Short mmCIF file of C-alpha atoms in Angstrom, two decimals:
data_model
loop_
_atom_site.label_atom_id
_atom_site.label_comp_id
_atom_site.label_asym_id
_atom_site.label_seq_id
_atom_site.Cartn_x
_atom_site.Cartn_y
_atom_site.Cartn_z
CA UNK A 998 -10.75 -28.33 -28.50
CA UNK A 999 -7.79 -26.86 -29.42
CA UNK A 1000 -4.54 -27.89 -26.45
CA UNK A 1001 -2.84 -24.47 -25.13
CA UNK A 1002 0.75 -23.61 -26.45
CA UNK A 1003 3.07 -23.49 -24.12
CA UNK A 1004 6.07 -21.54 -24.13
CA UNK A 1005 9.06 -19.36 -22.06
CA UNK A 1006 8.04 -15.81 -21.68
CA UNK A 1007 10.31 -13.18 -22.61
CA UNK A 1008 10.49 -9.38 -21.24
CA UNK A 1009 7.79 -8.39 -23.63
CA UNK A 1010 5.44 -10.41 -22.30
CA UNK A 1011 5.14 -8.65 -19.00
CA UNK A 1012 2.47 -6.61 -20.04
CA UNK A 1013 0.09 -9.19 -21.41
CA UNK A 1014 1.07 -11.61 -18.32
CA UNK A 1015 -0.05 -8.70 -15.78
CA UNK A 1016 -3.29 -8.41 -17.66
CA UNK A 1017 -4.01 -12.01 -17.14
CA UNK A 1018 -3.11 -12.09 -13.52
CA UNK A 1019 -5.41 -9.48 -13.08
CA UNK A 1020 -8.44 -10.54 -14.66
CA UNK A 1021 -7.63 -13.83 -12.63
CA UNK A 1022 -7.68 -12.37 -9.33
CA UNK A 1023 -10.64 -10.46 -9.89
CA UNK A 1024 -12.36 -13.41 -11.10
CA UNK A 1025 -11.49 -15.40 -7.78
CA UNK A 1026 -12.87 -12.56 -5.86
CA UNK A 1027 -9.15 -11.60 -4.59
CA UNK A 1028 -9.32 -8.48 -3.41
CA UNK A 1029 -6.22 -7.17 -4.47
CA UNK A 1030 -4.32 -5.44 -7.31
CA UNK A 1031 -1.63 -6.75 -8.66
CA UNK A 1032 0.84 -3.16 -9.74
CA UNK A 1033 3.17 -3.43 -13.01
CA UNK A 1034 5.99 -3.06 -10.98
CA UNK A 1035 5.01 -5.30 -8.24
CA UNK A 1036 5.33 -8.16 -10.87
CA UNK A 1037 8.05 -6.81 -12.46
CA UNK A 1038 10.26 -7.19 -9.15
CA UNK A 1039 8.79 -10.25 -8.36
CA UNK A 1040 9.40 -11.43 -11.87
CA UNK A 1041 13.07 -9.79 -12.29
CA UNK A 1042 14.71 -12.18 -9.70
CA UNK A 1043 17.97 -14.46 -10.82
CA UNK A 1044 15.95 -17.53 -9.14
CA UNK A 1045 12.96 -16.93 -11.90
CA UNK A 1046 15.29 -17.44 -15.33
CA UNK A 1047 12.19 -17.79 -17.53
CA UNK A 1048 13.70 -19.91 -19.99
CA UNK A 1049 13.81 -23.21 -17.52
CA UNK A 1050 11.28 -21.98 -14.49
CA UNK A 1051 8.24 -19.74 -16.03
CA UNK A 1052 6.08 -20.60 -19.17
CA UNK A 1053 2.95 -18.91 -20.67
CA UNK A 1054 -0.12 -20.69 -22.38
CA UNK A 1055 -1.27 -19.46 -25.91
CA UNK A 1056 -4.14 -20.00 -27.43
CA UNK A 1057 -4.77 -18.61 -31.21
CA UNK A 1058 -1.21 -16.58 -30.47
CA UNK A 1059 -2.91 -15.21 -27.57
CA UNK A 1060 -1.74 -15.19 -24.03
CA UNK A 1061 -4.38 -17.00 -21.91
CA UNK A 1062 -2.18 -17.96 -18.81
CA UNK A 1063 1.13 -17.97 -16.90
CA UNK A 1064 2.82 -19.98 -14.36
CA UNK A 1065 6.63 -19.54 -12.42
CA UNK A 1066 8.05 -21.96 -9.77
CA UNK A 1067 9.97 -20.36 -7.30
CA UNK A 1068 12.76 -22.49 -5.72
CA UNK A 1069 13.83 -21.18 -2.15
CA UNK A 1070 16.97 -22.97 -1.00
CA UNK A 1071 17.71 -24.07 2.60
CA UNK A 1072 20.25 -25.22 5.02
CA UNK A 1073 18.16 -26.02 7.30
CA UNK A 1074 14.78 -27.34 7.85
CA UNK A 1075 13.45 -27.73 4.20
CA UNK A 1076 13.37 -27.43 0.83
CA UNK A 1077 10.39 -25.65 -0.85
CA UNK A 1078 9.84 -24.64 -4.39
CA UNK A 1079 6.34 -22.63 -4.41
CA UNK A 1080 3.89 -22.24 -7.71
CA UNK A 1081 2.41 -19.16 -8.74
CA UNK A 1082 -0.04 -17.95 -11.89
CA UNK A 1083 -3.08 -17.64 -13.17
CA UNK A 1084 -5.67 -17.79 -16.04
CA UNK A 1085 -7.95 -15.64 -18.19
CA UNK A 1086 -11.06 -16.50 -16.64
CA UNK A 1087 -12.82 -16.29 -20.18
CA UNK A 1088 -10.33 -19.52 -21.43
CA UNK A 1089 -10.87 -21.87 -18.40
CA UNK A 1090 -12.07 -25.49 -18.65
CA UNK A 1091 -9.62 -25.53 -21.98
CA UNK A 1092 -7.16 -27.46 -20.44
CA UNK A 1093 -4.86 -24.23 -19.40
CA UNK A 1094 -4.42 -24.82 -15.67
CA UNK A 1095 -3.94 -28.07 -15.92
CA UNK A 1096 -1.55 -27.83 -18.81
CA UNK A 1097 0.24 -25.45 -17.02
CA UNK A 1098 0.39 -27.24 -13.25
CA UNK A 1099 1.59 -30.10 -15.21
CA UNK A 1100 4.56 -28.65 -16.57
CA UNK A 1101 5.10 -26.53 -13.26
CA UNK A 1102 4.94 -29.88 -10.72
CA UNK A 1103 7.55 -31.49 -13.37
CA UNK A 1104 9.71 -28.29 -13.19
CA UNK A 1105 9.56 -28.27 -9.53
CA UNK A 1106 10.25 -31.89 -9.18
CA UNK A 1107 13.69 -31.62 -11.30
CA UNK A 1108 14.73 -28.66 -9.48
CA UNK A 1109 14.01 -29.80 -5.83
CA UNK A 1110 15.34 -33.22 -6.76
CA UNK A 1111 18.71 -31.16 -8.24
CA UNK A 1112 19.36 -30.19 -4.65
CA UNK A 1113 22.14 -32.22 -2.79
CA UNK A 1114 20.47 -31.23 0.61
CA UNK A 1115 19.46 -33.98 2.74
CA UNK A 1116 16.39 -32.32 3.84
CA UNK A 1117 12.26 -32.67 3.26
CA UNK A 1118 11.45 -31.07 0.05
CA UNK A 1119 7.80 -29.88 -0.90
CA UNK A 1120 5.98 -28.38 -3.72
CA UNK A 1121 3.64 -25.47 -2.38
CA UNK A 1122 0.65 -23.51 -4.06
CA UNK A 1123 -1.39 -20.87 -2.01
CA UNK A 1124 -4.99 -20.45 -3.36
CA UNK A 1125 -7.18 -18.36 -2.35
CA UNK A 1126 -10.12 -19.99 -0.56
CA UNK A 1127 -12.75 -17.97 -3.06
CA UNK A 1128 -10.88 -19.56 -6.52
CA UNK A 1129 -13.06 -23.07 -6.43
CA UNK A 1130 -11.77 -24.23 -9.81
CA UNK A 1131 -8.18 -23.71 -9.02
CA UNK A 1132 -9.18 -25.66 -5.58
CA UNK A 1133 -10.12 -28.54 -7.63
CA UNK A 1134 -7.30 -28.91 -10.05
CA UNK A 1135 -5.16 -28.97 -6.98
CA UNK A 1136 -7.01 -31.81 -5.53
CA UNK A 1137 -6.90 -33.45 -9.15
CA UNK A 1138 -3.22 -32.58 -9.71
CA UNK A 1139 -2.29 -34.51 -6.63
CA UNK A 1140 -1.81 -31.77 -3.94
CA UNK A 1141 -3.45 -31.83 -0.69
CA UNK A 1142 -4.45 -29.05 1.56
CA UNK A 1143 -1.96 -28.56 4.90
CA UNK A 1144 -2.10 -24.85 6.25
CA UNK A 1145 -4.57 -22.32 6.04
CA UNK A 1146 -3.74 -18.55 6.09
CA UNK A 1147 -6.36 -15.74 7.04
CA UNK A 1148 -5.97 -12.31 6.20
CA UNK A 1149 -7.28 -9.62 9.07
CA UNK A 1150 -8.05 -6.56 9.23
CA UNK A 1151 -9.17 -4.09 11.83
CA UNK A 1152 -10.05 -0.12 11.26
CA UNK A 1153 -8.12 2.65 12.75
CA UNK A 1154 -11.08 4.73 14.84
CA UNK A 1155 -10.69 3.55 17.92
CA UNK A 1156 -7.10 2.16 19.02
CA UNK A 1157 -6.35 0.02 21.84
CA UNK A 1158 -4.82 2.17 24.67
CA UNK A 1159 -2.76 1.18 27.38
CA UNK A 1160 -0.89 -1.38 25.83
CA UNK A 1161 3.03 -1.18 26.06
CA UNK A 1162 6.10 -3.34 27.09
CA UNK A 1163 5.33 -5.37 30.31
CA UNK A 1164 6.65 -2.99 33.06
CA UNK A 1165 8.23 -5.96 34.43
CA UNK A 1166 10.92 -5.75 31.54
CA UNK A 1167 13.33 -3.27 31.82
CA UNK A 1168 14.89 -1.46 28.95
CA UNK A 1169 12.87 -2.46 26.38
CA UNK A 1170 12.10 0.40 23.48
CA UNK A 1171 9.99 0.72 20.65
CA UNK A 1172 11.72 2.63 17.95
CA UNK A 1173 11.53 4.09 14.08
CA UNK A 1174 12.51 1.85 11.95
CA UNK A 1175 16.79 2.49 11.40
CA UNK A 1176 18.21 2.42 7.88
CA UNK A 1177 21.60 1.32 9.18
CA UNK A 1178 20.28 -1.91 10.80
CA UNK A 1179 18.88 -3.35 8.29
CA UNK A 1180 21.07 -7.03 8.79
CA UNK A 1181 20.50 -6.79 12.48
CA UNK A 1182 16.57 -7.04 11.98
CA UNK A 1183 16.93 -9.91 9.56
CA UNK A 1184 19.30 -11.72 12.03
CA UNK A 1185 16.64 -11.26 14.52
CA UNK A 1186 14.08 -12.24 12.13
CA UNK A 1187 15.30 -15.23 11.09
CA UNK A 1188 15.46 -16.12 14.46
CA UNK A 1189 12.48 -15.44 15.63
CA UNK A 1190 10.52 -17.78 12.93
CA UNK A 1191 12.95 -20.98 12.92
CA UNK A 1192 9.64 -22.41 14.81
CA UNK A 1193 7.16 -21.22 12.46
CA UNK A 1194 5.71 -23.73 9.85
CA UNK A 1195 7.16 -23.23 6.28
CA UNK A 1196 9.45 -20.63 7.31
CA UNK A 1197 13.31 -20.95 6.86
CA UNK A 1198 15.67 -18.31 6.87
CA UNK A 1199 15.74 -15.26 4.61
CA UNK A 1200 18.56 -14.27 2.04
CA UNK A 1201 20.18 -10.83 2.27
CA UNK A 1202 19.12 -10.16 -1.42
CA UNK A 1203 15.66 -11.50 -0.85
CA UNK A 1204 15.09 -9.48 2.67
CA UNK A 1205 16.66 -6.56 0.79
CA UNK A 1206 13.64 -6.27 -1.71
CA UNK A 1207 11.34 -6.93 1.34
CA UNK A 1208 12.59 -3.74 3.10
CA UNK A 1209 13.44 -1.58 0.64
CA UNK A 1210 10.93 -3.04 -2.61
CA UNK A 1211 7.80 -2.76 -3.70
CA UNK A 1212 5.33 -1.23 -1.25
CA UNK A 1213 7.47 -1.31 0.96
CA UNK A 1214 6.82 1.90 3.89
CA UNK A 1215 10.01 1.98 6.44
CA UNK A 1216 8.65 5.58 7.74
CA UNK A 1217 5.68 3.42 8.67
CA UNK A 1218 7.72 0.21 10.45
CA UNK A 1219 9.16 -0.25 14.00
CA UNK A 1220 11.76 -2.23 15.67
CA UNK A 1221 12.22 -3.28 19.65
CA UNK A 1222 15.89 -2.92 21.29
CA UNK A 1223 16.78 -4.31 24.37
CA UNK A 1224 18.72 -2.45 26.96
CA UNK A 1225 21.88 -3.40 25.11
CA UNK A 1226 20.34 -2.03 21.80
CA UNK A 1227 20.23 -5.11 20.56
CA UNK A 1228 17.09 -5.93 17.88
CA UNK A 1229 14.48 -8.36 19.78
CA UNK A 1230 10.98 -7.80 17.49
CA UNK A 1231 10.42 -5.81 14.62
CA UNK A 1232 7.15 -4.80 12.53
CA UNK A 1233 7.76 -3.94 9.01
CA UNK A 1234 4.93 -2.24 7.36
CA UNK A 1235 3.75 -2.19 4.08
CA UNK A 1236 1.15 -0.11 1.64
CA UNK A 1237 -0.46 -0.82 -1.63
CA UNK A 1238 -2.76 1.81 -3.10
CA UNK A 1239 -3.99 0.40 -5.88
CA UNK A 1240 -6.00 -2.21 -3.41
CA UNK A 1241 -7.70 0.56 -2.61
CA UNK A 1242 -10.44 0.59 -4.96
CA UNK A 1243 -11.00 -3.26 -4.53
CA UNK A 1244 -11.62 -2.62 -0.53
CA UNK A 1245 -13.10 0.31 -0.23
CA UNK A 1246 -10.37 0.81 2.26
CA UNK A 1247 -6.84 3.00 2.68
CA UNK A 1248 -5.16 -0.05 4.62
CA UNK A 1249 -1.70 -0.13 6.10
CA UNK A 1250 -0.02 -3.55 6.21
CA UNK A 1251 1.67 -5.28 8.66
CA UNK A 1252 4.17 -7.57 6.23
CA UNK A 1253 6.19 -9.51 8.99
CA UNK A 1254 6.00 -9.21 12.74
CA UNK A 1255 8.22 -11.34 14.71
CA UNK A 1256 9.66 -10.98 18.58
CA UNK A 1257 12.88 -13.01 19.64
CA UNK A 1258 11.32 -16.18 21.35
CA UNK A 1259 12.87 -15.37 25.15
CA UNK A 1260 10.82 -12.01 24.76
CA UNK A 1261 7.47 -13.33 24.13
CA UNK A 1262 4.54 -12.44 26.27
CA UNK A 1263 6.07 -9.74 27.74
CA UNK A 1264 3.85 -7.29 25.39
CA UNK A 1265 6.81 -6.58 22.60
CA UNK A 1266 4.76 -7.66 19.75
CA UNK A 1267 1.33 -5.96 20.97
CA UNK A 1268 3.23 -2.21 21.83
CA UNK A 1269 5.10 -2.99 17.83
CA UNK A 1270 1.73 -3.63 16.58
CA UNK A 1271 -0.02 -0.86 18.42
CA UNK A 1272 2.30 1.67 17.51
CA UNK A 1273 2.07 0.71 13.88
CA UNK A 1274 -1.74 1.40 14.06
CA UNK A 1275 -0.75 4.72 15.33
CA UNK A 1276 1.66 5.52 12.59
CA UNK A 1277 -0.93 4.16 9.52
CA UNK A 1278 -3.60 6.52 11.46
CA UNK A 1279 -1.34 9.71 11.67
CA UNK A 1280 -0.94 8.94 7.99
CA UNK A 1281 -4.69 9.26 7.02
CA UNK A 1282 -5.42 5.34 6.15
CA UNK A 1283 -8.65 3.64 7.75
CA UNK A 1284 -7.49 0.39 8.02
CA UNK A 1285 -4.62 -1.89 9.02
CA UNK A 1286 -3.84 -5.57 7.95
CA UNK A 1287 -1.82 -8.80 8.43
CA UNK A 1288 -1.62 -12.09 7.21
CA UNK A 1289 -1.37 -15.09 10.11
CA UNK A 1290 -1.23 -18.52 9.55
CA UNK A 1291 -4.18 -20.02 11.48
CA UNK A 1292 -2.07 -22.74 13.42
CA UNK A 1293 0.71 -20.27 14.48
CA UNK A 1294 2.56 -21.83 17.22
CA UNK A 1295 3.00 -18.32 19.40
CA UNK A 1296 -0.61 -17.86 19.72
CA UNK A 1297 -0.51 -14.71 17.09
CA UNK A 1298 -3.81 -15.37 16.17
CA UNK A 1299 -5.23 -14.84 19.61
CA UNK A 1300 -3.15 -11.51 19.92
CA UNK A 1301 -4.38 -10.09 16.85
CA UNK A 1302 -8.24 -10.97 17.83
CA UNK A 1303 -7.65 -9.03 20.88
CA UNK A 1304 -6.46 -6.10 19.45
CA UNK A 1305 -9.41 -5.75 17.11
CA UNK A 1306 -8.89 -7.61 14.09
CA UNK A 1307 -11.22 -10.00 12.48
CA UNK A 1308 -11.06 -11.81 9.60
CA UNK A 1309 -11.42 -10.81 6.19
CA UNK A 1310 -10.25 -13.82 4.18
CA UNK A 1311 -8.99 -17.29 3.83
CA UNK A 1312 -6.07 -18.97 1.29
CA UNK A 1313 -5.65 -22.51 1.50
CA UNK A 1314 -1.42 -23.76 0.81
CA UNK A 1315 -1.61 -27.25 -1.06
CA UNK A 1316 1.65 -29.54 -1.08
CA UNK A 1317 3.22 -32.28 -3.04
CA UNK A 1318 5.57 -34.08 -0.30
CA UNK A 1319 8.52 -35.19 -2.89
CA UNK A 1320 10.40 -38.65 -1.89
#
């Protein structure tokens, strides 16, 4: 058997790299479609230099897989460096994957042990609970399973009515999302998920390509201001057509929804989530979605049941605790 080549991509790889990703998902049964572009901003990032953090697997000159690790710095709470790629499904059991998580878990080792935080550091993957073979290289690799996310989804016939701000709040608006605010809503976002698992603060560059990116639909996202005008929840929205013709839907996603923790269960996230169905409905798509991880300490999951969703899928995050 002939061992995989491994080497650092360069710009004209792109193309081939997207091909593989693709035929990778679809294998796994993701049902999703990875856009040019969409990799191409997630690629062109100064934190992804390809000569030290990315690599692709040849085989015969070919391109036959890809992995990146992703470093995300933190003051505070830890220190994660997540893996990402895939491989053509017609090359597996070669030796690929594991050639390639190899070299990724000893790239994210050097880099997390490079930082001179004195915090918990961790090497994530997220794998989608229908890619079995990538399941088991994890396991075999060393990982271990510690969070599950589920993807839901809900259609847009029949919305839930009668669901605003608790009446015992005064002051408390929904609005369109504001272009000029756009480092208020992070400050409040930030906040509101210091208790959520994983989750540490996000960069101005990095919420910057959330907002304004890739998919990104502003016309269809929301924000809540207190009496004061000051930003206490927020739903921003995205959309990704080309998943279209894997679902069979037009869906409408919720990316991140997040209320200020002295505002919870007082109905701020449920009339920001409801109002978001509205907007994806007035805009003539069938469906809305959101990720949630499963053991989300607000009760989220709960919410979203209530207000019609139900799951669609399941990804499993794997970790490497480093010493």
């Amino acid at each position: 058997m002939i061992s995989p080549v491994l080497r650092p991509p360069t710009g004209d790889d792109l193309r081939a790299i997207h091909s593989v990703l693709l035929r990778a998902e679809a294998a796994d049964g993701v049902h999703r479609v990875m856009e040019f572009d969409e990799l191409r901003e997630e690629l062109d990032d100064e934190r992804v230099p390809f000569r030290t953090h990315a690599r692709v697997a040849e085989l015969r000159d070919q391109i036959v897989g890809f992995v990146y690790a992703l470093h995300l710095p933190s003051d505070v709470k830890e220190e994660r460096c997540y893996l990402f790629g895939g491989v053509d499904p017609v090359h597996r059991g070669q030796g690929v994957g594991r050639a390639l998580t190899s070299w990724a878990i000893e790239t994210g080792r050097a880099v997390l042990a490079a930082s001179q935080r004195d915090l918990p550091r961790h090497l994530r993957v997220q794998v989608p609970e229908t890619a079995d073979a990538t399941h088991r290289l994890m396991t075999a690799m060393g990982f271990a399973p510690v969070r599950y996310i589920d993807d839901l989804v809900r259609p847009l016939d029949h919305l839930p009515t009668g669901i605003d701000v608790d009446v015992d709040v005064d002051g408390i608006t929904i609005v369109a999302w504001p272009d000029d605010r756009d480092e208020d809503i992070r400050s409040e976002k930030n906040d509101a998920f210091m208790d959520h698992w994983g989750s540490t603060p996000t960069s101005i560059d990095d919420w910057h390509q959330q907002v304004r990116g890739f998919g990104a639909r502003t016309d269809l996202s929301f924000v809540a201001l207190d009496a004061s005008d000051h930003v206490i929840g927020h739903a921003l929205n995205h959309r990704y057509e080309a998943d279209d013709q894997i679902t069979g839907r037009s869906e409408g996603w919720i990316d991140s929804l997040s209320t200020l923790s002295q505002w919870r269960r007082h109905g701020v996230a449920s009339a920001l989530i409801v109002r978001s169905l509205q907007a994806f409905k007035d805009a003539g798509l069938t469906h809305a979605a959101l990720s949630v991880d499963s053991e989300n300490p607000t009760g989220a999951s709960r919410l979203y049941r209530n207000l019609g969703f139900h799951p669609s899928a399941r990804s499993v995050v794997y970790e490497i605790e480093q010493p």
